[in-house]
Coordinates of N, CA and C in Angstrom, one line a residue:
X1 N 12.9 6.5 -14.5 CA 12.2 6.3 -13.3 C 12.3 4.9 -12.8
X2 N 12.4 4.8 -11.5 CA 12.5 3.5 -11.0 C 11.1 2.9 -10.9
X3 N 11.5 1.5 -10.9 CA 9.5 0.6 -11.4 C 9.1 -0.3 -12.3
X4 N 8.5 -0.6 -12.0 CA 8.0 -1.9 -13.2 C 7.0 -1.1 -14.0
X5 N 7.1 -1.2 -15.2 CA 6.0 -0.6 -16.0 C 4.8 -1.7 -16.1
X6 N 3.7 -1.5 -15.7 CA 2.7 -2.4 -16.3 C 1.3 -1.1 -17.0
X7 N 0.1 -2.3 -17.7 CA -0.7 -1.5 -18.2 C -2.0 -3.2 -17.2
X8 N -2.6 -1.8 -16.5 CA -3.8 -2.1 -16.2 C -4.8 -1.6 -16.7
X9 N -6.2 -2.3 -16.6 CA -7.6 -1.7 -17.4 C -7.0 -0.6 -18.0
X10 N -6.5 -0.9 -19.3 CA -5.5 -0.2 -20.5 C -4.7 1.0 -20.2
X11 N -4.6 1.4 -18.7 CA -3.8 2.7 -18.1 C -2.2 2.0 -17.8
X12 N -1.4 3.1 -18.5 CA 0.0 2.9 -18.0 C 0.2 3.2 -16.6
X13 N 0.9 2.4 -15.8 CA 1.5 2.1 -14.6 C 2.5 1.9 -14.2
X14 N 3.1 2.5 -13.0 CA 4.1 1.8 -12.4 C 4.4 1.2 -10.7
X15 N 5.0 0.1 -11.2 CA 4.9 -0.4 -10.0 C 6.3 -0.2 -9.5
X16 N 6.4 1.1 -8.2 CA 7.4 1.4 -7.2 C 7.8 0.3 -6.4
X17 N 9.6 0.7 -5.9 CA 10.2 -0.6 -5.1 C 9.6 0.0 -3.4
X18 N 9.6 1.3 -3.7 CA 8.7 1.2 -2.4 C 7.5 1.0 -2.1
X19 N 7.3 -0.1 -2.7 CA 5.5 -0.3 -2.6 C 4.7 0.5 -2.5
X20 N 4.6 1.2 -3.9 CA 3.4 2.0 -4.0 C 3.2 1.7 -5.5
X21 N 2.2 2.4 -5.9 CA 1.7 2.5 -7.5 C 1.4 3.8 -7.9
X22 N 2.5 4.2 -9.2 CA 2.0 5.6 -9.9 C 1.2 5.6 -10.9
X23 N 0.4 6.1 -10.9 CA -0.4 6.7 -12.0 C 0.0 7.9 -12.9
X24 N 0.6 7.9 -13.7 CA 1.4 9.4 -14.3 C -0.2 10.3 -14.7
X25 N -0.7 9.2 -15.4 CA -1.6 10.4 -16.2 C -2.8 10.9 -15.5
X26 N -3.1 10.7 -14.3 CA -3.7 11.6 -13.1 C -2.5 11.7 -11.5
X27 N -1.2 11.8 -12.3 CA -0.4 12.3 -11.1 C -0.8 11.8 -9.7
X28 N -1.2 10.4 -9.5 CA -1.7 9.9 -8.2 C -0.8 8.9 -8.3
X29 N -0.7 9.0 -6.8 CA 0.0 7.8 -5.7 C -1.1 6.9 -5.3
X30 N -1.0 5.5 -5.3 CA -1.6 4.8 -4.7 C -0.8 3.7 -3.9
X31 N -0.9 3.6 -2.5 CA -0.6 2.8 -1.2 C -1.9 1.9 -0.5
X32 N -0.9 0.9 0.1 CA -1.7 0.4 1.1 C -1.5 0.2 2.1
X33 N -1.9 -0.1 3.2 CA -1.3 -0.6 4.4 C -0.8 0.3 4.9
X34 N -0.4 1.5 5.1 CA 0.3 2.2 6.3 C 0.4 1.5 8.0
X35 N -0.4 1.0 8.3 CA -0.6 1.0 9.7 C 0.0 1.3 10.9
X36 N 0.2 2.9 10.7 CA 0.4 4.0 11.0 C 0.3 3.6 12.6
X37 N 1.3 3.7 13.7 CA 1.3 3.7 15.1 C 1.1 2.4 15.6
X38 N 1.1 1.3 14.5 CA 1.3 -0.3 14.6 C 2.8 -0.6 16.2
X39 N 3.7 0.1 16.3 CA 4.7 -0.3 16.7 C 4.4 0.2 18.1
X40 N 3.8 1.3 18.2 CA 3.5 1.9 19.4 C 2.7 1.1 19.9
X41 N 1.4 0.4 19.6 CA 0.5 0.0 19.7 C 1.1 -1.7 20.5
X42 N 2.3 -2.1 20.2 CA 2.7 -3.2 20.8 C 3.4 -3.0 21.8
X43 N 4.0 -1.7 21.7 CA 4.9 -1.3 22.8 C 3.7 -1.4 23.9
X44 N 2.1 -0.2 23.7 CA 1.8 -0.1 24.8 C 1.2 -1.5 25.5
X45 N 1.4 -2.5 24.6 CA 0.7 -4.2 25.0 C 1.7 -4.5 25.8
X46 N 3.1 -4.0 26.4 CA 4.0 -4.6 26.8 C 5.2 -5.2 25.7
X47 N 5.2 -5.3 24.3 CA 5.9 -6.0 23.6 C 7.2 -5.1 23.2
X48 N 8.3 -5.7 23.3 CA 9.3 -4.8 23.3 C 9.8 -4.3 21.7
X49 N 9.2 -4.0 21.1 CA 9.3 -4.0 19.3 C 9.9 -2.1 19.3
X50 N 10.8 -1.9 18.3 CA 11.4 -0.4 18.2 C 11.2 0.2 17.6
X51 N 11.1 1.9 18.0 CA 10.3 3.0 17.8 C 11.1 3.9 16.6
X52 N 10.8 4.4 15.8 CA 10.7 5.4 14.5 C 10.3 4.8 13.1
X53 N 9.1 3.6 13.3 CA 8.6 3.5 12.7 C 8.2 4.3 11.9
X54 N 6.7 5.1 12.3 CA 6.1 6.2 11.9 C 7.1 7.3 11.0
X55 N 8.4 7.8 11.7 CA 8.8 8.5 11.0 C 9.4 8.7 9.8
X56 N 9.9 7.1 9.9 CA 10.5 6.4 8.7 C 9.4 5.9 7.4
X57 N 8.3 6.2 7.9 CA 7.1 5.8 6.8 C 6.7 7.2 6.3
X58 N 6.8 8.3 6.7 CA 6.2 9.3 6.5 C 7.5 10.1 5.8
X59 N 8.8 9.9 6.2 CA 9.7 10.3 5.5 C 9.9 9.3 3.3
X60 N 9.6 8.1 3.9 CA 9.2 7.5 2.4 C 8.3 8.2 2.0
X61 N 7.3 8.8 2.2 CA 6.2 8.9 1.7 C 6.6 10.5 1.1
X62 N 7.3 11.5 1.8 CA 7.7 12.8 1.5 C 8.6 12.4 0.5
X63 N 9.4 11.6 0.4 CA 10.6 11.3 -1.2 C 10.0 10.7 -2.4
X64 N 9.0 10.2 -1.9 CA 8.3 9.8 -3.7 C 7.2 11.2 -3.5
X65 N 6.2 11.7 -2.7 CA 5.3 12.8 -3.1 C 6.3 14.0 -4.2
X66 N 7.4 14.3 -3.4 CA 8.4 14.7 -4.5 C 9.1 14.6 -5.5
X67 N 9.7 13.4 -5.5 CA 10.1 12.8 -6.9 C 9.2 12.7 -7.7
X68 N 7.9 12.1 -8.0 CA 6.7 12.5 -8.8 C 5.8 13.7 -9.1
X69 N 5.9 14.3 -8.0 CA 5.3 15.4 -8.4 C 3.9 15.3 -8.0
X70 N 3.6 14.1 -7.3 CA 2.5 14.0 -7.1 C 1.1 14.8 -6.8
X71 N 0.1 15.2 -7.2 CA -1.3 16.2 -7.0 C -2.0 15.1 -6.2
X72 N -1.9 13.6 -6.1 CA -3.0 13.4 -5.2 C -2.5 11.8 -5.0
X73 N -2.8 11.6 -3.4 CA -2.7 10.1 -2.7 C -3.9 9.4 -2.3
X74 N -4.2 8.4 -2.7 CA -5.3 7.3 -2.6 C -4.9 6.5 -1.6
X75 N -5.2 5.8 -0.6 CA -4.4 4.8 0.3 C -5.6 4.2 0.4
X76 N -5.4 3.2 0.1 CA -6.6 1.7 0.2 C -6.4 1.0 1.6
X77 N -6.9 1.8 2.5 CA -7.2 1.3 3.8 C -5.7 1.0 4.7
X78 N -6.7 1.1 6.0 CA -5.7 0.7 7.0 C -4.3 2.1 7.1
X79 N -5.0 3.1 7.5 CA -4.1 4.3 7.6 C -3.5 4.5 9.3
X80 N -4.2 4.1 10.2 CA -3.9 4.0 11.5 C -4.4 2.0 11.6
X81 N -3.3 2.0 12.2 CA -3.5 0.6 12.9 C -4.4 0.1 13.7
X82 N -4.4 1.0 14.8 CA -5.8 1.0 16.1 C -5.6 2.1 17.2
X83 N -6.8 2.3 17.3 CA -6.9 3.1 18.5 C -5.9 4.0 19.1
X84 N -5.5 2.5 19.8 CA -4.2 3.2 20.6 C -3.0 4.0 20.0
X85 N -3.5 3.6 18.9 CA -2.1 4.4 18.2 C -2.3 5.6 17.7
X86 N -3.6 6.6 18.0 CA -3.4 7.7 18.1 C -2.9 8.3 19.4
X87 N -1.5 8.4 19.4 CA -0.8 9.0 20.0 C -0.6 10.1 20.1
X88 N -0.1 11.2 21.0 CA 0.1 12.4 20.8 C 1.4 12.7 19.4
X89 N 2.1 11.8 19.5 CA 3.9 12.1 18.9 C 3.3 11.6 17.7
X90 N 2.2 10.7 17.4 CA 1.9 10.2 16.4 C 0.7 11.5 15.5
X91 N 0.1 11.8 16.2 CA -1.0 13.2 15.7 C 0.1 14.5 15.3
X92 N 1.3 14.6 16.0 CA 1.7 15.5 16.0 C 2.8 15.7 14.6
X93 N 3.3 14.2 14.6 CA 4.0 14.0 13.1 C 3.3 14.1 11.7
X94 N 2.1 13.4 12.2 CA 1.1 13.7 10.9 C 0.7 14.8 10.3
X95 N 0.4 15.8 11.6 CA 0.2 17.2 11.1 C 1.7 17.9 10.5
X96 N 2.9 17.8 11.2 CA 3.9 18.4 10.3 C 3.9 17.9 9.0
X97 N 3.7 16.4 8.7 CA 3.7 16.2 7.3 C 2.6 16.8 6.7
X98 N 1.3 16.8 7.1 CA 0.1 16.8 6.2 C 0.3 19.2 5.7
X99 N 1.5 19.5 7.0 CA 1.6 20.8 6.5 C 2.6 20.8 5.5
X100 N 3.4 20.1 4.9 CA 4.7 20.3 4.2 C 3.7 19.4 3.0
X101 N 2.6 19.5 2.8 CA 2.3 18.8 1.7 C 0.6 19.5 1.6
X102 N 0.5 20.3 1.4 CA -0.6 20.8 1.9 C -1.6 21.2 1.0
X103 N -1.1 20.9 -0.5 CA -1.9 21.3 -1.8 C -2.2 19.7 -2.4
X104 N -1.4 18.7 -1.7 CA -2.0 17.2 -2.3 C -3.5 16.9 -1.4
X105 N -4.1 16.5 -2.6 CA -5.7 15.8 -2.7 C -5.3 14.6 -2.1
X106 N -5.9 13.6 -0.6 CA -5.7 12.6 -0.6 C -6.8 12.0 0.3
X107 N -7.2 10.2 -0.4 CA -8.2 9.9 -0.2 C -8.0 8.3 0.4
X108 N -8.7 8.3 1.5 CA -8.5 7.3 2.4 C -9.9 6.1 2.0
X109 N -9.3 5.1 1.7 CA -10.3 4.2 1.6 C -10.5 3.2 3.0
X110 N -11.6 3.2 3.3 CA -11.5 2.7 5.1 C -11.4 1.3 4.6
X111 N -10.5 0.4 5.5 CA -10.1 -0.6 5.4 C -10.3 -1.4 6.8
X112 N -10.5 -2.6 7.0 CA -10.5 -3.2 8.5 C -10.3 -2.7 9.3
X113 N -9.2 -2.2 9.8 CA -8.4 -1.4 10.8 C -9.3 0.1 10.9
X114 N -9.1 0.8 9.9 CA -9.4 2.0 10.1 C -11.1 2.2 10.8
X115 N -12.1 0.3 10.6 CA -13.1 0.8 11.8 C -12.7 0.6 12.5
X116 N -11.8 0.4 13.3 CA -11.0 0.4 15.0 C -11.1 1.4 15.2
X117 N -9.7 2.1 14.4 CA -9.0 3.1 14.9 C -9.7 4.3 14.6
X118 N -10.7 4.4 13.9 CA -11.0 5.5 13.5 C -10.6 6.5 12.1
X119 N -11.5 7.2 11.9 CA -11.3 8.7 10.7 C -9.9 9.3 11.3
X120 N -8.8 9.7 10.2 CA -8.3 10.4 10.7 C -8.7 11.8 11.3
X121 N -7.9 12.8 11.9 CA -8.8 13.9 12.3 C -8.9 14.7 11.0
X122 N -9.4 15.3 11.5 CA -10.3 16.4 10.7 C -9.2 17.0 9.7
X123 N -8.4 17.7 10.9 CA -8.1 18.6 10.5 C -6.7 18.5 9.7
X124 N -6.4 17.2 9.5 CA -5.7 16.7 8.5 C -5.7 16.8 6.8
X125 N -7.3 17.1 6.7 CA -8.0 17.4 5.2 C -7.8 15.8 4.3
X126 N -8.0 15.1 5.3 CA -8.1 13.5 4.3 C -10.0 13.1 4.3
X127 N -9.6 13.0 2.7 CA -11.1 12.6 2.1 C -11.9 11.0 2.5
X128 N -12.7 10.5 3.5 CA -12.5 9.5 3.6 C -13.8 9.0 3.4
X129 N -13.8 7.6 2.5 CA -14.9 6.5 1.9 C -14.5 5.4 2.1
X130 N -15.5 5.0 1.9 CA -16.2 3.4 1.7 C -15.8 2.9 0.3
X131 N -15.2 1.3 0.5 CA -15.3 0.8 -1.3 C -16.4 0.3 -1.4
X132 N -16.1 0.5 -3.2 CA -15.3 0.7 -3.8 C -15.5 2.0 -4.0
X133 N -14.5 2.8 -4.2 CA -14.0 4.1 -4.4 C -13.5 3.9 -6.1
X134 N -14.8 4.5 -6.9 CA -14.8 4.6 -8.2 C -13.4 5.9 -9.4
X135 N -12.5 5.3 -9.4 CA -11.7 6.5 -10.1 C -11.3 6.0 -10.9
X136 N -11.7 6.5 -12.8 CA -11.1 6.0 -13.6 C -11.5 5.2 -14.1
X137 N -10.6 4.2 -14.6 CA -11.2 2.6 -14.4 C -11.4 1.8 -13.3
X138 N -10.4 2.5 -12.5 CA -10.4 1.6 -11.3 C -11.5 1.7 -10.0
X139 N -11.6 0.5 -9.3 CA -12.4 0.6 -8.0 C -11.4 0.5 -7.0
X140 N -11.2 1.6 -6.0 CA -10.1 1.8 -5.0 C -11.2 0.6 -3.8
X141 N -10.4 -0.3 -3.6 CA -10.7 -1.0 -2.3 C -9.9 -1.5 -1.3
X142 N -10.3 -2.0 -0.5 CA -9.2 -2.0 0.6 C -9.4 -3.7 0.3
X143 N -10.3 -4.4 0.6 CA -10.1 -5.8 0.1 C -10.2 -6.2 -1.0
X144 N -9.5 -7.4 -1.5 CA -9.6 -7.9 -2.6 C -10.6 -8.4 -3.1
X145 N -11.3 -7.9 -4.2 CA -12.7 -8.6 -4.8 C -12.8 -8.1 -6.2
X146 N -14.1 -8.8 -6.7 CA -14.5 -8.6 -7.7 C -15.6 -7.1 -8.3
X147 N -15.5 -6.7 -9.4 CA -16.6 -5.8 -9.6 C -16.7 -5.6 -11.0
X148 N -18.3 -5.4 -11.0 CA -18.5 -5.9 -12.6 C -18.1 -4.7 -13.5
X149 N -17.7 -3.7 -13.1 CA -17.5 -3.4 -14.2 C -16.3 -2.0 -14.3
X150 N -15.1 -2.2 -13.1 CA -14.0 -1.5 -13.0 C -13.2 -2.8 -12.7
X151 N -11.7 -2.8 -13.0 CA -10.6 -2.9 -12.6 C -10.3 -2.8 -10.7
X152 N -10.0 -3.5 -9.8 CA -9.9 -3.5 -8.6 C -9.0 -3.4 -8.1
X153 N -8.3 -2.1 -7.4 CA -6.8 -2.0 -6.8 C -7.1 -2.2 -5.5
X154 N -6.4 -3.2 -4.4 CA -6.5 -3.6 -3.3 C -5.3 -3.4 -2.3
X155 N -5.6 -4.0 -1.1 CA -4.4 -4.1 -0.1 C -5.1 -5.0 0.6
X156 N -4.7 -5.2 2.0 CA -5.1 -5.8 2.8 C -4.7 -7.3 3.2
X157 N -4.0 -7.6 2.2 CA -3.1 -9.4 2.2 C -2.0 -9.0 2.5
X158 N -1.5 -8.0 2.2 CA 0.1 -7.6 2.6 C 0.8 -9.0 2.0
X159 N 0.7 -8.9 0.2 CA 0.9 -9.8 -0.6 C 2.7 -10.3 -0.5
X160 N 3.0 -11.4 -0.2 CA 4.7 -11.9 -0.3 C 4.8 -13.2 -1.0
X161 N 6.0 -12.7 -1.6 CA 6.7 -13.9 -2.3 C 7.7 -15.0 -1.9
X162 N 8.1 -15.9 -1.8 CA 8.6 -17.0 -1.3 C 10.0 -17.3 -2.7
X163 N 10.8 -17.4 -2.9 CA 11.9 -17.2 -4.3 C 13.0 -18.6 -3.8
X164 N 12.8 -19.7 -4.0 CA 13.6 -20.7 -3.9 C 14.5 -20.7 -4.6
X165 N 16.0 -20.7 -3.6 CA 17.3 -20.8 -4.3 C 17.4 -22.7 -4.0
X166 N 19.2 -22.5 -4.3 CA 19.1 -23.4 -4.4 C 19.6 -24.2 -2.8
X167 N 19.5 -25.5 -3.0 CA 19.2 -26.5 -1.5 C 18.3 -26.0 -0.8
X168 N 18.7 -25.5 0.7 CA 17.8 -25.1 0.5 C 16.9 -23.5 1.5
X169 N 17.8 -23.3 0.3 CA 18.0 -21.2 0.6 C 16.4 -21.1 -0.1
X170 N 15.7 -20.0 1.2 CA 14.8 -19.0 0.3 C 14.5 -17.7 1.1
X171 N 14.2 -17.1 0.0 CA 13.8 -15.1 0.1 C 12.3 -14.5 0.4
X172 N 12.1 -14.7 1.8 CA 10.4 -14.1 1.1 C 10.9 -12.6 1.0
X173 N 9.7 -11.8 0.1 CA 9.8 -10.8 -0.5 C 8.3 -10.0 -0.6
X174 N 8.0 -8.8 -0.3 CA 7.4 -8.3 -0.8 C 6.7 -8.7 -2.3
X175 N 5.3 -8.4 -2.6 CA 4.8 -8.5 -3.9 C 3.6 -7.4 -4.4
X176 N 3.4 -6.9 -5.4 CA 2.6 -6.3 -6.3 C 2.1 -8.3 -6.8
X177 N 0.1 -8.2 -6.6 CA -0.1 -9.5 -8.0 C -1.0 -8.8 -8.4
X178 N -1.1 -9.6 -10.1 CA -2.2 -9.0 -10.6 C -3.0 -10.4 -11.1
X179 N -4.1 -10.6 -11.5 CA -4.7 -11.6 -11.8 C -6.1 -10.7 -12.5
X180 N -7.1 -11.6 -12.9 CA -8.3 -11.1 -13.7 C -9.0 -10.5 -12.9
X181 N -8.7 -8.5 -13.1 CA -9.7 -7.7 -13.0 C -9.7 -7.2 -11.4
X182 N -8.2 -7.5 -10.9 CA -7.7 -7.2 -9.9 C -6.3 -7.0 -9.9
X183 N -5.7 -6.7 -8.9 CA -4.6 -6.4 -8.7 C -4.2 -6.0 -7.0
X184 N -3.4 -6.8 -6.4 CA -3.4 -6.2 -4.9 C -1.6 -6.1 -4.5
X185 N -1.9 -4.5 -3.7 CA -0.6 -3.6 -3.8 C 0.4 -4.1 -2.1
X186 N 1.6 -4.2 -2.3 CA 1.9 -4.7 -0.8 C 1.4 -3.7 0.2
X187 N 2.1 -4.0 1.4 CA 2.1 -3.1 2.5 C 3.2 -2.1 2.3
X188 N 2.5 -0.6 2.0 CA 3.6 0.2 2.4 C 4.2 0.5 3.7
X189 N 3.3 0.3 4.7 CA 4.1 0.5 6.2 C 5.2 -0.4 6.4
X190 N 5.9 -0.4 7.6 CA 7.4 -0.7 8.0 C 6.4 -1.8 9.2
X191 N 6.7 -2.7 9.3 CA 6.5 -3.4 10.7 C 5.3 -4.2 10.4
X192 N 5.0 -4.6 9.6 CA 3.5 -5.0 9.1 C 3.5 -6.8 8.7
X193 N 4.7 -7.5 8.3 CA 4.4 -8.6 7.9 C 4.0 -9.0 6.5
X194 N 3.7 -10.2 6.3 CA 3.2 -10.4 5.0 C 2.5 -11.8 4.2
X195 N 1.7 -12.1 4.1 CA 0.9 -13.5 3.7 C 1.4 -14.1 2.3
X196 N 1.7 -15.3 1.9 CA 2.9 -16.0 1.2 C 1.2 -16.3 0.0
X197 N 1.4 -15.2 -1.0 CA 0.4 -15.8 -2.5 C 1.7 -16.6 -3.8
X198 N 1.4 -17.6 -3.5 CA 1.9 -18.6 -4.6 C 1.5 -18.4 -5.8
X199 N 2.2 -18.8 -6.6 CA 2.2 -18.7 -8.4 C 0.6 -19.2 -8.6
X200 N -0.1 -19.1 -9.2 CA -1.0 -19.9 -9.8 C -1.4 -19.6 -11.5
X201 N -1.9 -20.6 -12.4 CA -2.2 -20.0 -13.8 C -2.8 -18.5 -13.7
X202 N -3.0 -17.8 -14.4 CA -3.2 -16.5 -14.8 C -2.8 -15.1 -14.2
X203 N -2.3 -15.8 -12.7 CA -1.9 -14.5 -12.4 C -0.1 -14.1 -11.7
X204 N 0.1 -13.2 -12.0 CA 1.5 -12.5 -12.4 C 1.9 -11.8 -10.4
X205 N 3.1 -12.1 -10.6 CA 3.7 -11.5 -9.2 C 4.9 -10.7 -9.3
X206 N 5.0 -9.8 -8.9 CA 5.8 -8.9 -9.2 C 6.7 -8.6 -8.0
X207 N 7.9 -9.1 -7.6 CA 8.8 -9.1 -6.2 C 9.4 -7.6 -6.3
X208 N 9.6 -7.0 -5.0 CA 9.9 -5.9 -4.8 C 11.7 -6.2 -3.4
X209 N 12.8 -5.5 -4.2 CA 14.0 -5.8 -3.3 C 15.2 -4.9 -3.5
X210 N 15.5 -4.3 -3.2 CA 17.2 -3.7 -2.9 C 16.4 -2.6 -4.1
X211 N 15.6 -1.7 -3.8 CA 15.0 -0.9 -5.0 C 14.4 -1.2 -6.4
X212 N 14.1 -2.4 -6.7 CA 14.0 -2.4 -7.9 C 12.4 -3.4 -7.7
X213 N 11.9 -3.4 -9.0 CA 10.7 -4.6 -9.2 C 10.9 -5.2 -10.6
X214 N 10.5 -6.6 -10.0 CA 10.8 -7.5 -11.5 C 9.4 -8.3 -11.2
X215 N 9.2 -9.1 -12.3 CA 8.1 -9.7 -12.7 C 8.8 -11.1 -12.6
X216 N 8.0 -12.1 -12.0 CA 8.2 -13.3 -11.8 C 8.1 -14.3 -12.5
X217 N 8.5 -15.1 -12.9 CA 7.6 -16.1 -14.0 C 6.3 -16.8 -13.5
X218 N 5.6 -16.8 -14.7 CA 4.1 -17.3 -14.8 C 4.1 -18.8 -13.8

């Protein structure tokens, strides 16, 4: 299986190159960041940015639901971008996906965005809370924080790496970090960006590139 193997609050993990996180031993997906209709949403500001975003995120999402086998998806906030981006082409793609997947349990953690844009609709059958969203050991949240007494999976930094070659060549990169009693997951959506978290003592970065994930030095 492609992935970085890690062990969080003592559960085996993996960390996907498409920015996501498996859980084998409750067969869940965990993502962040979709922000689902983000591209639309600039187009309708006037900004000339290009369209199959959406479809290209929802098609990732149909190749790992099946390569794992997945029974259930957690997305730590930020599932629609805003408002405007409930579009018709956008409601109408979601329902073909949410039918071609129709027996997965999945649970929306509301994140910044999602008080904009809203609940998805209804009739999509997405479970939607407030963090922390208690499963396991973990607390599903959309922002990064502390809690006394679960393990904390986040989003919301749209975590990147910075990889200095030499002179003076560099890579930013996507990142998975983990640090004490947290852990925050990149952006799975296409078009999203990403905020530059630096090395620091105790905590671990894990770059994500050309399919694969590697662990950075300390």
């Amino acid at each position: 299986m492609p992935g970085h193997a890690v062990a969080w609050a003592r559960e085996a993990l993996v960390l996907l190159p498409e920015r996501a996180l498996w859980w084998p031993a409750r067969r869940t997906l965990l993502l962040a960041d979709l922000h689902l209709g983000k591209a639309a949403t600039f187009r309708a500001a006037g900004q000339p940015v290009p369209a199959g975003t959406t479809q290209r995120n929802l098609a990732r999402l149909d190749a790992l639901v099946a390569r794992h086998g997945a029974q259930a998806l957690v997305v730590l906030g930020d599932f629609l971008h805003a408002e405007t981006a409930r579009t018709p082409a956008l409601l109408d793609a979601l329902a073909g996906w949410r039918a071609r997947h129709a027996a997965l349990a999945i649970t929306l953690v509301r994140g910044n965005h999602d008080s904009h844009a809203g609940d998805p609709p209804p009739g999509l059958g997405i479970a939607v809370v407030d963090e922390p969203h208690l499963l396991g050991p973990f607390a599903c949240c959309h922002h990064p924080q502390r809690h006394a007494t679960h393990f904390v999976l986040a989003g919301h930094v749209h975590p990147a790496c910075v990889l200095q070659g030499p002179g003076r060549d560099r890579l930013r990169l996507p990142c998975f970090v983990a640090e004490a009693g947290q852990a925050w997951l990149p952006a799975f959506g296409e078009f999203t960006g990403g905020w530059r978290v630096d090395a620091v003592p105790q905590r671990r970065r894990y770059a994500v590139a050309d399919g694969q994930v590697w662990a950075l030095p300390p």
